[in-house]
Amino acid sequence: MRERIYTIIEKSQDHDTISKVYDWYIICIACLSVIPLMFRESTSAITTLETITVYLLFLDYILRWITQDYRAKKHSPWAFLIYPITPFAIMDLISILPSIGLLPKSFMILRLLRLTKVVHYSKSFQHVVNVFKNERKTLLSVLLIAIFYILVSALIMFVYEPKSTFGNFFDALYWATTALTTVGYGDVFPHTDIGKLISMISSLFGVAVIAMPAGIVTGGFLDEIHRDIEEKEKRKIERKKAKEEALHETK
Amino acid sequence: MKQNNVRRYASFMLIGVALNLGLYQIAHIFHLPLWMDSIGTAYVAILLEPTAGLLVAFATNFYQAAIIYDSSSLVYYATSAMAALCIGILMRKNGELCWKRLGKAIACYFVCATLIATLLTIWRTSGVPDSGWERSFFETALGWGLPAPLACLYGTAILKFFDSLLLLVVLPILHTCTPKKYRTITLPQIVSWKHPYFHSKTEE
C-alpha cells in the first residue's frame, strides 16, 4: 500500500495518470488554501475552506511521512524519524501550524509557504528555478554590481543632499534603489545639482542593470524549454523503437 | 495492489471510519467518560496494516473537524495515529500478528496517547481541557491541590484509560468476528533493525 502511495504522491511520470492528477490536485489545494488570507473578516464559508484545505495539505504531509523510506531509498526506521526535520517537511508543517491555533495570529503569513508546493510540482516554475541555478554566477555578478552602485550613489546623496531631504542613510538607500530600478516613486528626490546628476546617471545605469538579468533569464528559460522538448522527443523515439523491437521479436 | 486487495482495503477502511464515528456518537449521546473514536483505527491497523489505520484515523479526525469541531482539532490526530502505530506495529512479531502482545501494545498506546494529548492541550489552551469529562476530572484534580499541568494529565489519562480498557476487550472480539480470508496474515515489520526485510532491501 505504501509503495503505491509513494508513486502517487511523487512527481508524476509520463505514464502514471493518477500521479499526474494528484500533482494538479495538490497545486489546486495549495492555491485555494491561501484564499482565506485575502479576507480580513472570516465567514463560515472561509472557515470551511480553511479547514478542508488545511486537512488535505496535512494528509499530504502524513502520506509523505509514511512513505519517507521509499523516498530516502533507505528502509530503516531512521528514515521516518528524520523526515520531520527535513527542509521540505519543516516548511509544510510551518505553513499548516498557524491555521490550527498552535502559532499566534501574527504568524498567519507563514501560510504563504504552502505555495512552495506549486513551485515543487509546476514544470514552468521548475524551468525558472533551473535557469536561476544555471545562470547563478552571471546573475550574482549583476546583483553585486547593482548593490555596489546603490551603496555608492546612496552615500553620495547622503553626503551632498540637505538633511531635510535625506534624513538618514536608509532614506538614501531607498532613493538609490527606486532610482536604479527606474521605479522612482517621487516621494524622495534630490535638490542639489550633484544629486540631480547622480539621479540622471542612476536612471541610465538602471535600464542596463535591470535589462541584463531579464535577458539572461529569458534566454535561459527558452533554452530550458527547448531542452525539455528535445528530451520528450527522444523519449518518444526510444519508446517507438522499443515497441518496434518488441513487435519484431513476437513476429 | 491487486484489484481484490484494493476492494478489501477500501471496504475495511470504510468500516473502520464508520466504527470510529458510530462509537464516538454513542459515547457522546450517553455522556460516557470515553472517546471510543480509535477502535476502528486499531482494528484496521491490526487487520490490514498500520498505514491503513493511519488513513482511517485521518478520515475520522477530518469528519469530526468539519462537522463537530474546527481545524484546531487537527492536532489531536497525533493521538489517534498512536492507536494505529502502537497497536498496528507492536502487535506484530516478525510481521505476524501476535495476540500475546496485545496488552503491551495497548499499554504503550495509553502512555503515548495520554502524554501527547496532554502536551497538546497544554500548548493549545494552557492546560485547561475543553471536553466535558476531561474538564470534570481536571477540576477534581485541581481540588486535590495538583498543579494545572498534572491535573490536565490526570483528566486526559482517565479517559484514555477507559478507552484502552475497551480496546483490550473489543479488539479480539472484532478480529474473531472477521472472516479469516479477509485478514492480512504477514506484513514486513517496520520497526526492527534486525529484520531481514530491511537488510535485503538495503543491500539491493
Coordinates of N, CA, C and O in Angstrom, one line a residue, chain A residues 1-5 47 50-52 54-56 58-59 62-63 66 69-70 73-78 80-81 96-97 99-103, chain B residues 1 9 13 49 51-52 54-55 58 61-66 70-75 77 120 123-124 190-193 197-199 201-202:
Chain A
M1 N 0.8 -1.2 0.0 CA 0.0 0.0 0.0 C 0.9 1.3 0.0 O 0.6 2.2 -0.7
R2 N 1.9 1.2 0.9 CA 2.8 2.4 1.0 C 3.5 2.7 -0.3 O 3.7 3.8 -0.7
E3 N 3.9 1.6 -1.0 CA 4.7 1.8 -2.3 C 3.8 2.5 -3.3 O 4.3 3.4 -4.0
R4 N 2.5 2.1 -3.4 CA 1.6 2.7 -4.3 C 1.4 4.2 -4.0 O 1.4 5.0 -4.8
I5 N 1.2 4.4 -2.7 CA 1.0 5.8 -2.2 C 2.2 6.6 -2.6 O 2.1 7.8 -3.1
T47 N -14.1 29.8 6.7 CA -13.6 28.8 7.7 C -13.7 27.4 7.2 O -12.7 26.6 7.4
E50 N -10.9 26.9 4.8 CA -9.6 26.8 5.6 C -9.5 25.4 6.2 O -8.4 24.8 6.0
T51 N -10.5 25.0 6.8 CA -10.5 23.6 7.5 C -10.2 22.5 6.4 O -9.3 21.7 6.7
I52 N -10.9 22.6 5.3 CA -10.8 21.5 4.4 C -9.4 21.5 3.7 O -8.7 20.5 3.6
V54 N -6.6 22.8 4.9 CA -5.6 22.5 5.9 C -5.5 21.0 6.1 O -4.4 20.4 6.1
Y55 N -6.7 20.4 6.1 CA -6.7 18.9 6.3 C -6.1 18.2 5.1 O -5.3 17.2 5.3
L56 N -6.4 18.7 3.9 CA -5.9 18.0 2.7 C -4.4 18.1 2.6 O -3.7 17.2 2.2
F58 N -2.4 18.6 5.2 CA -1.9 17.8 6.3 C -1.9 16.3 5.9 O -0.9 15.6 6.2
L59 N -2.9 15.9 5.1 CA -2.9 14.5 4.6 C -1.7 14.2 3.7 O -1.0 13.2 3.8
I62 N 1.3 13.8 5.9 CA 1.3 12.4 6.6 C 1.7 11.4 5.5 O 2.5 10.5 5.8
L63 N 1.1 11.5 4.3 CA 1.5 10.5 3.3 C 3.0 10.5 3.0 O 3.6 9.5 2.7
I66 N 4.8 8.8 5.9 CA 4.8 7.3 6.0 C 5.4 6.6 4.8 O 5.6 5.4 4.8
D69 N 10.7 6.2 3.7 CA 11.7 5.2 3.5 C 11.9 5.0 2.0 O 13.0 4.7 1.5
Y70 N 10.8 5.1 1.2 CA 11.0 4.9 -0.3 C 11.7 6.1 -0.9 O 12.5 5.9 -1.8
K73 N 15.2 6.1 -0.1 CA 15.8 4.8 -0.5 C 16.6 4.2 0.6 O 17.7 3.7 0.4
K74 N 16.0 4.2 1.8 CA 16.7 3.7 3.0 C 15.7 3.1 3.8 O 14.9 3.8 4.5
H75 N 15.5 1.7 3.8 CA 14.5 1.1 4.5 C 14.9 0.8 6.0 O 15.2 -0.3 6.4
S76 N 14.9 1.9 6.7 CA 15.2 1.8 8.1 C 14.3 2.8 8.9 O 13.8 3.8 8.3
P77 N 14.1 2.5 10.2 CA 13.2 3.4 11.0 C 13.8 4.8 11.0 O 13.0 5.7 11.2
W78 N 15.1 5.0 10.8 CA 15.6 6.3 10.8 C 15.0 7.2 9.8 O 14.9 8.4 10.0
F80 N 12.0 7.5 8.9 CA 10.8 8.1 9.4 C 11.1 9.1 10.5 O 10.4 10.1 10.6
L81 N 12.1 8.8 11.3 CA 12.4 9.7 12.4 C 13.0 11.0 11.9 O 12.8 12.1 12.4
I96 N 1.2 25.0 8.0 CA -0.1 24.5 8.5 C -0.3 25.0 9.9 O -1.5 25.3 10.2
L97 N 0.7 25.0 10.7 CA 0.5 25.4 12.1 C -0.3 26.6 12.4 O -1.1 26.6 13.3
S99 N -2.8 27.8 11.0 CA -4.2 27.5 10.8 C -4.9 26.7 11.9 O -6.1 26.6 12.0
I100 N -4.1 26.0 12.7 CA -4.7 25.1 13.7 C -4.5 25.7 15.1 O -4.6 24.9 16.1
G101 N -4.2 26.9 15.2 CA -4.1 27.6 16.5 C -2.9 27.3 17.3 O -2.9 27.6 18.5
L102 N -1.9 26.7 16.7 CA -0.7 26.4 17.5 C 0.4 27.5 17.4 O 1.4 27.4 18.1
L103 N 0.1 28.5 16.5 CA 1.0 29.6 16.4 C 0.1 30.9 16.5 O -1.0 30.8 16.0
Chain B
M1 N -1.1 -2.9 -5.8 CA -2.1 -3.8 -5.2 C -3.0 -4.4 -6.2 O -3.5 -3.6 -7.1
Y9 N -9.1 -3.5 1.1 CA -8.6 -2.4 1.9 C -9.7 -1.3 2.0 O -9.9 -0.8 3.1
M13 N -11.4 -0.2 5.5 CA -11.1 1.2 5.9 C -12.4 2.0 6.2 O -12.5 2.7 7.1
E49 N -3.0 -3.1 7.9 CA -1.6 -2.7 8.2 C -1.7 -1.3 8.9 O -2.7 -0.6 8.8
T51 N -0.5 1.6 8.1 CA -0.7 2.7 7.2 C -2.2 2.9 7.0 O -2.7 4.0 7.0
A52 N -2.9 1.8 6.8 CA -4.4 1.8 6.6 C -5.0 2.4 7.9 O -6.0 3.3 7.8
L54 N -3.7 4.6 9.9 CA -3.4 6.0 9.9 C -4.4 6.8 9.0 O -4.8 7.8 9.4
L55 N -4.7 6.2 7.9 CA -5.7 6.8 7.0 C -7.1 6.8 7.6 O -7.8 7.8 7.4
F58 N -7.2 9.5 10.1 CA -7.2 10.8 9.4 C -8.6 11.1 9.0 O -9.1 12.2 9.2
N61 N -10.8 12.0 12.0 CA -10.4 13.3 12.5 C -11.0 14.4 11.6 O -11.5 15.5 12.1
F62 N -10.9 14.2 10.3 CA -11.4 15.2 9.3 C -12.9 15.4 9.5 O -13.4 16.5 9.5
Y63 N -13.6 14.3 9.6 CA -15.1 14.4 9.7 C -15.4 15.1 11.0 O -16.3 16.0 11.0
Q64 N -14.7 14.8 12.1 CA -15.0 15.5 13.4 C -14.7 17.0 13.3 O -15.5 17.8 13.8
A65 N -13.6 17.3 12.6 CA -13.2 18.7 12.5 C -14.3 19.5 11.6 O -14.7 20.6 11.9
A66 N -14.7 18.9 10.5 CA -15.6 19.5 9.6 C -17.0 19.7 10.1 O -17.6 20.7 9.9
D70 N -13.5 22.3 14.8 CA -12.9 23.1 13.7 C -11.4 22.6 13.4 O -11.0 21.6 13.9
S71 N -10.7 23.3 12.6 CA -9.4 22.8 12.1 C -8.4 22.7 13.3 O -7.4 22.0 13.2
S72 N -8.7 23.4 14.5 CA -7.8 23.3 15.6 C -7.7 21.8 16.2 O -6.8 21.5 16.9
S73 N -8.8 21.0 15.9 CA -8.8 19.7 16.4 C -7.8 18.7 15.6 O -7.6 17.6 15.9
L74 N -7.3 19.3 14.5 CA -6.3 18.5 13.7 C -5.2 18.0 14.5 O -4.7 16.9 14.2
V75 N -4.7 18.8 15.5 CA -3.5 18.4 16.2 C -3.8 17.1 17.0 O -2.8 16.3 17.2
Y77 N -5.0 14.5 15.9 CA -4.8 13.4 15.0 C -3.6 12.6 15.5 O -3.6 11.4 15.4
L120 N -0.5 18.6 24.0 CA -1.2 19.4 23.0 C -2.2 20.3 23.7 O -2.3 21.5 23.3
W123 N -0.3 23.1 25.2 CA 0.1 24.1 24.2 C -1.1 24.9 23.7 O -1.0 26.1 23.6
R124 N -2.2 24.2 23.5 CA -3.3 25.0 22.9 C -4.0 25.9 23.9 O -4.4 27.0 23.6
I190 N 8.3 -3.0 10.4 CA 8.9 -1.7 10.0 C 9.6 -1.1 11.2 O 10.1 0.0 11.1
V191 N 9.7 -1.7 12.3 CA 10.5 -1.1 13.4 C 11.7 -1.9 13.8 O 12.6 -1.3 14.5
S192 N 11.8 -3.1 13.4 CA 13.0 -3.8 13.8 C 14.2 -3.6 12.9 O 14.1 -3.7 11.7
W193 N 15.3 -3.2 13.6 CA 16.6 -3.0 12.8 C 17.1 -4.3 12.2 O 17.7 -4.3 11.2
Y197 N 14.0 -8.1 6.2 CA 13.3 -7.2 5.1 C 14.2 -6.0 4.8 O 14.4 -5.7 3.7
F198 N 14.6 -5.4 5.9 CA 15.4 -4.1 5.7 C 16.8 -4.4 5.1 O 17.3 -3.8 4.2
H199 N 17.4 -5.5 5.6 CA 18.7 -5.8 5.2 C 18.8 -6.2 3.7 O 19.6 -5.7 3.0
K201 N 16.6 -5.3 1.5 CA 16.3 -4.1 0.7 C 17.5 -3.1 0.6 O 17.8 -2.6 -0.4
T202 N 18.2 -3.0 1.7 CA 19.3 -2.0 1.8 C 20.5 -2.5 0.9 O 21.1 -1.8 0.2

